[in-house]
Coordinates of C-alpha atoms in Angstrom, one line a residue:
M24 CA -30.5 -13.0 3.8
N25 CA -31.7 -16.3 5.5
D26 CA -35.4 -16.8 4.8
S27 CA -35.6 -20.0 6.9
A28 CA -37.8 -19.8 9.9
P29 CA -36.0 -20.5 13.3
T30 CA -36.6 -24.0 14.8
P31 CA -39.3 -23.6 17.5
A32 CA -38.2 -24.5 21.0
P33 CA -39.8 -27.9 22.0
R34 CA -43.0 -27.6 24.0
R35 CA -42.4 -28.3 27.7
A36 CA -44.5 -30.7 29.7
R37 CA -46.6 -28.7 32.2
V38 CA -47.4 -30.1 35.5
R39 CA -48.8 -27.9 38.2
A40 CA -46.4 -27.6 41.2
P41 CA -47.7 -28.9 44.5
E42 CA -47.8 -26.6 47.5
L43 CA -44.8 -26.2 49.7
I44 CA -45.5 -27.7 53.2
G45 CA -43.3 -28.7 56.1
K46 CA -43.9 -28.9 59.8
G47 CA -40.7 -27.2 60.7
G48 CA -41.7 -23.9 59.0
W49 CA -39.7 -21.4 57.1
L50 CA -36.1 -20.1 57.7
N51 CA -34.4 -17.0 56.2
T52 CA -37.8 -15.3 55.6
G53 CA -38.0 -13.0 58.5
G54 CA -40.6 -15.2 60.1
E55 CA -43.0 -15.2 57.0
E56 CA -44.6 -18.3 55.7
L57 CA -44.3 -18.6 52.0
T58 CA -46.7 -20.2 49.4
L59 CA -46.3 -20.8 45.8
A60 CA -48.9 -18.1 45.3
D61 CA -46.5 -15.7 46.9
L62 CA -43.8 -16.6 44.4
R63 CA -46.0 -16.3 41.3
G64 CA -44.1 -14.4 38.6
K65 CA -40.8 -15.7 39.8
I66 CA -38.8 -18.6 38.4
V67 CA -38.6 -21.0 41.4
L68 CA -35.8 -23.5 41.9
L69 CA -36.5 -26.0 44.7
D70 CA -33.4 -27.6 46.1
F71 CA -34.2 -30.8 48.0
W72 CA -31.2 -31.3 50.3
T73 CA -30.1 -32.7 53.7
F74 CA -27.2 -31.3 55.6
C75 CA -25.4 -34.7 56.0
C76 CA -25.1 -35.1 52.2
V77 CA -21.8 -33.8 50.8
N78 CA -23.3 -33.9 47.2
C79 CA -26.0 -31.5 48.6
L80 CA -23.3 -29.2 49.7
H81 CA -21.6 -29.4 46.3
V82 CA -24.9 -28.2 44.8
L83 CA -25.3 -25.4 47.2
D84 CA -21.8 -24.1 45.9
E85 CA -22.8 -24.8 42.3
L86 CA -25.8 -22.6 42.7
R87 CA -24.3 -19.5 44.3
D88 CA -23.4 -17.8 41.0
L89 CA -26.7 -18.5 39.4
E90 CA -28.4 -17.1 42.5
E91 CA -26.4 -14.0 42.4
K92 CA -26.7 -13.4 38.6
H93 CA -30.5 -13.9 38.5
R94 CA -31.4 -12.6 41.9
D95 CA -34.3 -10.3 40.5
T96 CA -36.1 -13.1 38.6
L97 CA -35.0 -16.4 40.3
V98 CA -36.0 -17.6 43.9
I99 CA -34.1 -20.5 45.2
V100 CA -36.0 -22.4 47.9
G101 CA -34.2 -25.1 49.9
V102 CA -36.4 -27.9 51.0
H103 CA -34.8 -29.6 53.9
S104 CA -35.6 -33.3 53.7
P105 CA -33.9 -35.3 56.5
K106 CA -32.3 -38.7 56.2
F107 CA -31.1 -39.0 59.9
V108 CA -33.4 -38.4 62.9
H109 CA -31.0 -35.7 64.1
E110 CA -31.6 -33.9 60.8
A111 CA -35.4 -33.6 61.6
E112 CA -34.6 -31.5 64.7
H113 CA -35.4 -27.9 63.9
R114 CA -32.5 -26.4 65.8
A115 CA -30.1 -28.6 63.7
V116 CA -31.6 -27.3 60.5
V117 CA -31.2 -23.6 61.7
D118 CA -27.5 -24.5 62.5
A119 CA -27.0 -26.1 59.1
V120 CA -28.4 -23.1 57.3
E121 CA -25.9 -20.8 59.0
R122 CA -23.0 -23.3 58.9
Y123 CA -23.2 -23.7 55.1
E124 CA -24.1 -20.0 54.4
V125 CA -27.5 -20.8 52.7
H126 CA -28.7 -17.3 51.6
H127 CA -32.1 -18.2 50.4
P128 CA -35.4 -19.3 52.0
V129 CA -35.5 -22.8 53.5
L130 CA -38.5 -24.9 54.2
D131 CA -38.0 -27.3 57.1
D132 CA -39.9 -30.5 56.0
P133 CA -39.0 -33.0 58.8
E134 CA -41.8 -35.6 57.7
L135 CA -40.8 -35.5 54.0
A136 CA -44.3 -34.1 53.1
T137 CA -43.1 -31.9 50.1
W138 CA -40.5 -34.5 49.2
K139 CA -43.3 -37.0 48.7
Q140 CA -45.6 -34.5 46.8
Y141 CA -42.8 -34.0 44.2
A142 CA -41.9 -37.8 44.1
V143 CA -38.3 -37.0 44.9
R144 CA -36.0 -40.2 45.3
A145 CA -32.6 -38.8 45.9
W146 CA -30.5 -36.1 47.6
P147 CA -29.9 -33.7 46.0
T148 CA -32.8 -33.1 43.6
L149 CA -33.5 -29.8 41.9
V150 CA -37.0 -28.9 40.5
V151 CA -37.6 -25.9 38.4
I152 CA -41.1 -24.2 38.5
D153 CA -42.0 -21.5 36.0
P154 CA -43.5 -18.0 36.8
E155 CA -47.1 -19.5 36.2
G156 CA -46.6 -22.2 38.7
Y157 CA -45.8 -25.3 36.6
V158 CA -43.0 -27.7 37.0
V159 CA -40.8 -27.6 33.9
A160 CA -37.6 -29.6 34.8
Q161 CA -36.2 -31.9 37.5
H162 CA -32.5 -32.8 38.0
A163 CA -31.0 -35.2 40.4
G164 CA -27.4 -35.1 41.6
E165 CA -24.6 -32.7 40.8
G166 CA -23.3 -31.0 37.6
H167 CA -26.6 -29.4 36.4
A168 CA -25.8 -25.7 37.1
N169 CA -25.1 -24.9 33.4
A170 CA -28.4 -26.6 32.2
I171 CA -30.3 -24.8 34.9
R172 CA -28.8 -21.4 33.9
T173 CA -29.8 -22.0 30.2
L174 CA -33.2 -22.9 31.3
V175 CA -33.6 -19.9 33.6
E176 CA -32.6 -17.6 30.8
E177 CA -35.1 -19.3 28.4
L178 CA -37.9 -18.8 31.0
E179 CA -36.9 -15.2 31.6
A180 CA -37.2 -14.4 27.8
E181 CA -40.5 -16.4 27.4
H182 CA -42.3 -14.9 30.4
E183 CA -40.9 -11.4 29.8
A184 CA -42.6 -11.5 26.5
K185 CA -45.9 -13.0 28.0
G186 CA -45.9 -10.5 30.7
T187 CA -45.8 -13.1 33.4
L188 CA -42.3 -12.5 34.8
R189 CA -42.2 -10.4 38.0
R190 CA -38.8 -8.8 38.6
G191 CA -37.5 -7.4 41.9
D192 CA -36.2 -8.6 45.2
G193 CA -37.0 -12.1 46.5
P194 CA -38.3 -13.1 50.0
Y195 CA -34.8 -13.9 51.5
V196 CA -34.2 -12.2 54.9
A197 CA -30.8 -12.6 56.4
P198 CA -30.7 -13.7 60.0
E199 CA -28.9 -11.7 62.6
P200 CA -25.1 -12.6 63.0
V201 CA -24.0 -14.0 66.4
A202 CA -20.7 -13.3 68.0
T203 CA -18.6 -16.2 69.2
D204 CA -14.8 -16.9 69.0
L205 CA -15.4 -20.0 66.9
R206 CA -18.3 -20.6 64.5
F207 CA -19.0 -24.3 63.8
P208 CA -15.4 -25.6 64.3
G209 CA -14.6 -28.7 62.4
K210 CA -11.3 -30.5 63.5
A211 CA -8.6 -29.7 66.0
V212 CA -4.9 -30.7 66.5
V213 CA -2.5 -30.1 69.4
L214 CA 0.6 -28.1 68.2
E215 CA 4.1 -28.7 69.4
N216 CA 3.8 -25.6 71.8
G217 CA 0.7 -27.3 73.5
N218 CA -1.8 -24.9 72.0
F219 CA -4.7 -26.0 69.8
L220 CA -5.1 -25.3 66.2
V221 CA -8.8 -25.5 65.2
S222 CA -10.4 -25.4 61.7
D223 CA -13.1 -22.5 62.2
T224 CA -15.1 -23.8 59.3
T225 CA -17.9 -21.2 58.8
R226 CA -15.5 -18.3 59.2
H227 CA -13.1 -19.9 56.7
Q228 CA -10.1 -19.6 59.0
L229 CA -7.8 -21.5 61.3
V230 CA -7.7 -20.3 64.8
E231 CA -4.9 -21.0 67.4
L232 CA -6.2 -21.3 70.9
A233 CA -4.1 -21.3 74.1
E234 CA -3.7 -24.4 76.2
D235 CA -6.9 -23.5 78.1
G236 CA -8.8 -24.2 74.8
E237 CA -10.6 -21.0 74.9
S238 CA -8.1 -18.0 74.6
V239 CA -7.6 -16.8 71.0
V240 CA -3.9 -16.5 70.3
R241 CA -4.1 -15.8 66.5
R242 CA -6.4 -16.2 63.4
I243 CA -4.8 -17.7 60.3
G244 CA -5.6 -17.6 56.6
E245 CA -8.3 -15.1 56.2
G246 CA -9.2 -15.1 52.5
V247 CA -7.2 -18.3 51.9
F248 CA -9.4 -21.1 53.1
R249 CA -13.0 -22.1 52.3
E250 CA -14.7 -24.1 55.0
P251 CA -11.5 -25.9 56.1
Q252 CA -11.9 -29.2 58.0
G253 CA -9.2 -31.8 58.7
L254 CA -5.8 -31.0 60.3
A255 CA -2.8 -33.2 60.8
L256 CA 0.6 -32.6 62.3
L257 CA 3.4 -33.6 59.9
P258 CA 6.9 -34.9 61.0
D259 CA 8.5 -31.5 60.0
G260 CA 6.2 -29.6 62.3
K261 CA 3.9 -28.2 59.7
V262 CA 0.2 -28.8 59.7
V263 CA -1.6 -30.2 56.6
V264 CA -5.1 -28.7 56.1
A265 CA -8.0 -30.1 54.3
D266 CA -9.3 -27.0 52.4
T267 CA -12.6 -28.7 51.8
V268 CA -14.7 -26.4 49.6
H269 CA -11.5 -25.3 47.6
H270 CA -11.0 -29.1 46.9
A271 CA -7.4 -28.7 48.0
L272 CA -4.7 -29.4 50.6
R273 CA -2.6 -26.6 52.0
T274 CA 0.3 -26.7 54.7
Y275 CA 0.6 -24.2 57.5
D276 CA 3.8 -23.5 59.2
P277 CA 3.2 -22.5 62.8
E278 CA 6.8 -21.2 63.0
T279 CA 6.7 -18.8 60.1
G280 CA 3.0 -18.5 59.4
A281 CA 3.5 -19.6 55.8
I282 CA 0.7 -21.1 54.0
E283 CA 1.3 -23.3 50.9
L284 CA -1.0 -25.0 48.4
V285 CA 0.3 -28.6 48.0
A286 CA -2.5 -30.5 46.2
G287 CA -5.6 -29.9 44.2
T288 CA -6.4 -27.5 41.3
G289 CA -9.3 -25.8 42.9
K290 CA -11.6 -27.6 40.6
Q291 CA -13.9 -30.5 41.9
W292 CA -13.0 -34.1 40.6
W293 CA -15.4 -35.7 38.2
Q294 CA -15.7 -39.1 36.8
G295 CA -13.1 -39.5 34.0
S296 CA -10.5 -37.1 35.6
P297 CA -7.1 -38.4 36.5
T298 CA -6.9 -40.3 39.8
S299 CA -3.2 -39.8 40.3
G300 CA -0.3 -37.7 39.4
P301 CA 1.5 -34.4 40.2
A302 CA -0.5 -33.2 43.2
L303 CA -1.0 -29.7 41.9
D304 CA -2.4 -31.1 38.6
V305 CA -5.0 -33.5 39.9
D306 CA -8.5 -32.4 41.0
L307 CA -9.7 -33.4 44.4
S308 CA -13.3 -33.6 45.8
S309 CA -14.2 -32.2 49.3
P310 CA -11.3 -33.5 51.3
W311 CA -12.7 -33.8 54.9
D312 CA -10.0 -35.1 57.1
V313 CA -6.2 -35.9 56.8
A314 CA -3.9 -38.1 58.8
W315 CA -0.2 -39.0 58.7
W316 CA 0.3 -42.8 58.3
Q317 CA 2.9 -44.9 56.7
G318 CA 5.0 -42.0 55.4
K319 CA 2.1 -40.3 53.5
V320 CA -0.8 -38.0 54.2
W321 CA -4.0 -40.0 53.9
I322 CA -7.1 -38.1 52.8
A323 CA -10.7 -38.8 53.7
M324 CA -12.1 -37.7 50.2
A325 CA -15.8 -37.4 51.3
G326 CA -17.0 -36.0 47.9
V327 CA -16.1 -39.2 46.0
H328 CA -16.3 -41.8 48.8
Q329 CA -12.7 -42.8 48.7
L330 CA -9.4 -42.5 50.6
W331 CA -6.4 -40.8 48.7
T332 CA -2.8 -40.2 49.6
Y333 CA -0.5 -37.3 49.3
D334 CA 3.3 -38.0 49.2
P335 CA 5.2 -34.9 50.3
E336 CA 8.5 -36.4 49.0
T337 CA 7.2 -36.9 45.4
R338 CA 4.5 -34.3 45.6
T339 CA 2.1 -36.7 44.0
V340 CA -1.4 -37.9 45.0
G341 CA -3.5 -40.9 44.0
V342 CA -6.5 -43.1 45.1
A343 CA -5.6 -45.5 47.8
A344 CA -9.0 -47.2 48.6
G345 CA -12.6 -47.1 47.3
T346 CA -14.4 -47.3 44.0
T347 CA -16.4 -44.0 44.1
N348 CA -19.5 -46.1 44.6
E349 CA -21.4 -45.2 47.9
G350 CA -22.0 -48.0 50.3
L351 CA -20.4 -50.4 52.8
V352 CA -18.3 -53.2 51.2
D353 CA -15.2 -54.5 52.8
G354 CA -12.2 -56.2 51.3
P355 CA -9.1 -55.2 49.3
A356 CA -8.7 -51.4 49.1
A357 CA -9.4 -51.2 45.5
E358 CA -12.7 -52.9 45.8
A359 CA -14.1 -51.5 48.9
W360 CA -17.0 -49.0 49.1
F361 CA -17.2 -46.1 51.4
A362 CA -19.8 -43.4 52.1
Q363 CA -18.5 -40.0 52.8
P364 CA -15.4 -40.8 55.0
S365 CA -15.1 -37.9 57.3
G366 CA -12.7 -38.8 60.0
L367 CA -9.2 -40.4 60.2
A368 CA -7.0 -41.5 63.1
A369 CA -3.7 -43.4 62.7
T370 CA -2.2 -46.0 64.9
E371 CA 0.9 -48.2 64.1
D372 CA -1.1 -51.0 62.4
R373 CA -4.4 -49.5 61.2
L374 CA -5.9 -46.3 60.0
W375 CA -9.3 -45.8 61.6
I376 CA -12.1 -44.2 59.5
A377 CA -15.4 -42.5 60.5
D378 CA -17.6 -43.4 57.5
S379 CA -20.3 -41.0 58.1
E380 CA -23.2 -41.9 55.8
T381 CA -23.1 -45.6 56.7
S382 CA -22.9 -44.6 60.5
A383 CA -19.8 -46.8 60.6
V384 CA -16.3 -47.0 62.1
R385 CA -14.0 -48.9 59.8
Y386 CA -10.3 -49.3 59.3
I387 CA -7.7 -50.2 56.7
D388 CA -4.7 -52.5 57.8
T389 CA -1.2 -52.5 56.7
E390 CA -2.0 -55.1 54.0
G391 CA -4.5 -52.7 52.3
V392 CA -7.6 -54.5 53.4
V393 CA -10.6 -52.6 54.6
H394 CA -12.6 -53.9 57.6
T395 CA -15.9 -52.6 59.4
A396 CA -15.8 -52.6 63.0
V397 CA -19.2 -51.0 63.7
G398 CA -22.1 -50.3 61.3
T399 CA -24.3 -52.1 58.9
G400 CA -25.0 -49.8 55.9
L401 CA -26.6 -46.7 54.5
F402 CA -30.1 -47.1 56.0
D403 CA -29.7 -48.2 59.7
F404 CA -28.5 -46.1 62.4
G405 CA -29.2 -45.1 66.1
H406 CA -27.6 -45.1 69.6
R407 CA -27.1 -48.7 70.9
D408 CA -24.2 -50.0 72.9
G409 CA -23.1 -53.6 73.3
A410 CA -21.5 -56.1 70.9
A411 CA -20.0 -54.3 67.8
D412 CA -22.0 -56.3 65.4
Q413 CA -25.3 -55.0 66.7
A414 CA -24.2 -51.6 68.0
L415 CA -25.5 -48.5 66.3
L416 CA -24.0 -44.9 65.7
Q417 CA -25.6 -41.9 63.9
H418 CA -23.4 -40.2 61.3
P419 CA -20.1 -40.0 63.1
L420 CA -17.6 -37.4 61.8
G421 CA -14.5 -38.1 63.9
V422 CA -12.3 -40.8 65.4
T423 CA -9.6 -40.6 68.0
A424 CA -7.1 -43.4 68.8
L425 CA -6.7 -43.9 72.5
P426 CA -3.6 -45.3 74.3
D427 CA -5.2 -48.7 75.1
G428 CA -5.8 -49.5 71.4
S429 CA -9.5 -48.6 71.6
V430 CA -10.9 -45.7 69.5
A431 CA -13.0 -42.8 70.5
V432 CA -15.9 -42.0 68.1
S433 CA -17.3 -38.5 67.8
D434 CA -20.9 -39.6 67.2
T435 CA -22.1 -36.5 65.7
Y436 CA -25.8 -36.9 65.3
N437 CA -26.2 -38.6 68.7
H438 CA -24.4 -35.7 70.4
A439 CA -22.2 -38.2 72.1
L440 CA -18.7 -39.5 72.5
R441 CA -18.6 -43.3 71.9
R442 CA -15.9 -46.0 72.3
F443 CA -15.1 -49.0 70.4
D444 CA -12.7 -51.6 72.0
P445 CA -11.3 -54.2 69.5
A446 CA -10.1 -56.3 72.4
T447 CA -13.6 -56.9 73.6
G448 CA -15.7 -56.1 70.5
E449 CA -17.8 -53.8 72.6
V450 CA -19.2 -50.3 71.9
T451 CA -19.8 -48.0 74.9
T452 CA -20.8 -44.4 75.5
L453 CA -18.3 -42.2 77.2
A454 CA -20.1 -38.9 77.2
T455 CA -23.5 -37.5 76.2
D456 CA -25.0 -34.0 76.1
L457 CA -22.5 -32.8 73.6
R458 CA -23.7 -30.9 70.6
E459 CA -22.7 -32.2 67.2
P460 CA -19.2 -33.3 68.2
S461 CA -17.1 -33.6 65.2
D462 CA -13.6 -34.4 66.4
A463 CA -11.6 -35.0 69.6
V464 CA -7.8 -34.9 70.6
L465 CA -6.0 -36.3 73.7
V466 CA -4.4 -34.1 76.2
G467 CA -2.8 -36.0 79.0
G468 CA -5.6 -37.9 80.6
D469 CA -8.3 -35.7 79.2
I470 CA -10.0 -35.7 75.8
V471 CA -10.8 -32.4 74.2
V472 CA -13.9 -32.6 72.0
V473 CA -14.8 -30.2 69.2
E474 CA -18.5 -29.3 69.9
S475 CA -19.1 -27.9 66.6
A476 CA -22.8 -26.6 67.2
R477 CA -21.8 -25.1 70.5
H478 CA -18.9 -23.3 68.8
R479 CA -16.3 -24.5 71.4
L480 CA -13.7 -27.0 72.6
T481 CA -15.0 -29.1 75.6
R482 CA -12.5 -30.8 78.0
L483 CA -13.7 -34.1 79.5
R484 CA -12.0 -36.6 81.7
L485 CA -11.8 -40.0 80.0
P486 CA -14.1 -41.9 82.3
E487 CA -13.5 -45.2 84.0
E488 CA -17.0 -46.4 83.3
A489 CA -19.4 -45.9 80.4
V490 CA -22.6 -43.7 80.6
Q491 CA -25.8 -45.7 80.5
V492 CA -27.9 -44.7 77.5
E493 CA -31.3 -46.0 76.5
S494 CA -31.1 -48.0 73.3
A495 CA -32.5 -46.5 70.1
A496 CA -32.5 -47.8 66.6
Y497 CA -33.8 -46.1 63.5
R498 CA -34.1 -46.7 59.7
T499 CA -34.1 -44.0 57.1
Q500 CA -37.6 -42.9 57.0
R501 CA -38.2 -42.9 53.2
E502 CA -41.1 -45.1 52.1
A503 CA -40.3 -48.2 50.1
T504 CA -41.3 -48.2 46.5
E505 CA -43.7 -51.2 45.8
V506 CA -42.5 -53.1 42.9
A507 CA -44.1 -56.1 41.2
P508 CA -42.3 -59.6 41.4
G509 CA -40.4 -60.8 38.4
R510 CA -39.1 -58.4 35.7
L511 CA -38.6 -54.7 36.6
R512 CA -37.8 -52.1 34.0
L513 CA -35.3 -49.4 35.4
D514 CA -35.2 -46.3 33.4
V515 CA -32.9 -43.5 34.2
V516 CA -34.4 -40.4 32.5
F517 CA -31.8 -38.1 30.9
Q518 CA -32.4 -35.3 28.5
A519 CA -29.5 -33.3 27.3
P520 CA -30.1 -29.6 28.1
T521 CA -31.0 -27.1 25.4
G522 CA -27.9 -26.5 23.2
Q523 CA -26.2 -29.5 24.2
K524 CA -25.9 -33.2 23.1
L525 CA -24.4 -36.5 24.5
D526 CA -20.7 -36.5 24.0
E527 CA -20.0 -39.6 21.9
R528 CA -16.6 -38.6 20.4
Y529 CA -14.7 -41.1 22.6
G530 CA -17.1 -43.8 23.1
P531 CA -20.3 -44.1 25.1
S532 CA -21.1 -41.0 27.1
T533 CA -23.4 -42.7 29.7
R534 CA -22.9 -45.2 32.5
L535 CA -25.2 -47.2 34.6
L536 CA -24.2 -49.3 37.6
V537 CA -26.9 -51.5 39.4
S538 CA -26.6 -53.6 42.6
S539 CA -28.7 -54.5 45.6
T540 CA -28.8 -55.1 49.3
P541 CA -29.2 -57.9 49.9
P542 CA -27.3 -59.1 46.8
E543 CA -30.0 -62.0 46.6
L544 CA -32.6 -59.4 45.7
L545 CA -31.4 -59.4 42.1
L546 CA -31.3 -62.6 40.0
G547 CA -30.2 -60.6 36.9
G548 CA -29.5 -57.0 35.8
E549 CA -26.8 -56.2 38.3
G550 CA -23.4 -54.8 37.1
T551 CA -22.2 -52.0 34.8
G552 CA -23.3 -51.0 31.4
T553 CA -23.5 -48.0 29.1
D554 CA -27.4 -47.9 28.5
L555 CA -29.5 -45.8 30.9
F556 CA -32.1 -48.5 31.1
R557 CA -31.9 -52.1 32.5
E558 CA -34.2 -55.1 32.8
L559 CA -33.9 -56.3 36.4
D560 CA -35.0 -59.9 37.6
L561 CA -36.3 -59.8 41.1
N562 CA -35.9 -62.8 43.4
P563 CA -39.4 -64.1 44.4
D564 CA -37.9 -65.3 47.6
V565 CA -36.8 -61.8 48.7
T566 CA -39.6 -59.5 49.7
E567 CA -37.7 -56.3 50.4
G568 CA -34.3 -54.6 49.9
V569 CA -32.5 -51.7 48.5
L570 CA -31.6 -51.1 44.8
H571 CA -28.3 -49.2 44.4
V572 CA -28.2 -47.3 41.2
S573 CA -25.4 -45.0 40.0
A574 CA -25.8 -43.1 36.7
M575 CA -23.6 -40.7 34.8
A576 CA -24.1 -38.8 31.5
A577 CA -21.7 -36.4 29.8
S578 CA -23.1 -33.8 27.4
C579 CA -21.3 -31.1 25.4
D580 CA -22.3 -27.8 23.9
D581 CA -23.8 -28.5 20.4
D582 CA -21.9 -26.1 18.2
P583 CA -20.3 -27.6 15.1
A584 CA -18.1 -24.5 14.7
N585 CA -16.4 -25.0 18.1
E586 CA -13.6 -27.7 18.0
Y587 CA -13.5 -27.8 21.8
P588 CA -16.9 -27.5 23.2
A589 CA -17.5 -27.3 26.9
C590 CA -18.6 -30.5 28.4
H591 CA -20.6 -31.2 31.5
V592 CA -20.9 -34.3 33.6
H593 CA -24.2 -35.2 35.3
Q594 CA -24.1 -37.9 37.9
Q595 CA -26.2 -39.3 40.7
D596 CA -26.4 -42.3 43.2
W597 CA -29.7 -43.5 44.3
G598 CA -30.4 -45.9 47.1
V599 CA -34.1 -47.0 46.5
P600 CA -35.8 -49.1 49.1
V601 CA -38.2 -51.5 47.4
K602 CA -40.9 -53.9 48.7
V603 CA -42.1 -56.7 46.3
T604 CA -45.7 -56.9 46.1
E605 CA -48.3 -58.2 43.6
S606 CA -49.8 -54.7 43.1
G607 CA -46.4 -53.0 42.7
V608 CA -45.2 -51.3 39.5
A609 CA -43.3 -52.9 36.8
R610 CA -41.3 -49.9 35.8
L611 CA -39.0 -47.7 38.0
P612 CA -38.0 -44.3 36.5
L613 CA -35.2 -42.4 38.1
I614 CA -34.8 -38.7 36.8
L615 CA -31.3 -37.7 36.2
A616 CA -32.3 -34.6 34.1
G617 CA -35.5 -33.6 32.3
M618 CA -39.0 -34.9 32.8
D619 CA -40.3 -38.5 32.7
G620 CA -42.6 -38.6 29.7

């Protein structure tokens, strides 16, 4: 008999949760407005997300099992907090909630009111509120589902015992389904028979349409795909498919109807996982588009901000460009930074890339060097034509090579088709009044656009002259953090979840990478290290900029009896706009997991 008393659980910090407010109102509640008082007695998980963010989409998928298993005690509330101007449009949020099958209430917060109340600094961020209305945990980034599951189970037991837990159905009300032949199509390709093959993303299928672009010939792959996106015709007549949410590539044979898994394990790639090897043994991360170039399938690996390749001859995959850091940095492929590459188009001498989060069009040449044609970085976007070095796009998802050497850009959040001409260095607008165009294909003298949010293909004549559009420029609307000049203490807050500890078996289990835009903002403290804190020296001659912070921590189940404990990787990238002022703070805390003491 063991007479020792059990170790008491550590007391949690108790901070009253601010109210949920957003000018866009509520979705998935049957028209009801929700307050925290309405949710008292439930465990509430706030998911601060925006629909452009692939990491936010990963978290939506991570939470589905948790949401199902604890549906009578847990209410997940999505707080939609826009980065881009388009994401502040209510109709766009309604579309995104359906597109990504969000099955919980969503607060549309276009002015970031609730985001500011909760001092959120990154997408995605998760905040846990206990049944009495107190914030008990905050997590930024991906990989926290296991920690949150443990916390939810603790809160259930604690508040069941106290009598403060209320079981029963939550406030979610499913919207009425809408009948259309396509539902948020992603990409398209022209088959050898002249028909179109379209990735019907929200219905998790491929659809073959006749040459008119409207008549359904057949539906393909029911129960096989999960939010498929990119398509590319291979030399043997097969089509390679980016099976995005399954983190895989498959081929489809239009002749036989056969579908074959050719790359990916079905698991999402995490830091430390292999980056090359036999294609069926290596994890991928949200492949968004594919293209055949230089004898290989090139993959826009949106989930890790890289380009990978798949070689059908050797059946191997590997990283081709990018470091996994999110941003816009040109140069040799191994040193370049991307930000959710989402569209590819191959010509003989270059592979064009729609780099969506930097609102950029980029390309890699045959020497393996990455160049930016249009775009300036993560925070500036808009609709402005003219010289490429000052032109602006807004979250483009597709690029299409044109016969004259120029490239058409599916400028998704501007609802436009744009054109960049390398010969003149000019950006023009070909068409407006589209609705979230995500791809386009050439058919004779026409261009057929995938109008994703109108659920259709739209055929346009390639115009002789550009459309005149009034210029607009925007900057991401997050307020800058005021920091004091001189020395700034950066703290990434990470507390290993209950029952876990940092995994130190093979060396340091944490990593911190810091850089800045402009680079001159930092006189010291940039670079990579293993501590989750850093002393940064700010340049007194630079009054504003952006701190880029990337943090990773690995924790494992703390059970001495288990020789092979389950381990979990927690990671997040922050872009923190800062303004240097005498009254600013001398410490910048960023919460990866836990609460800032």
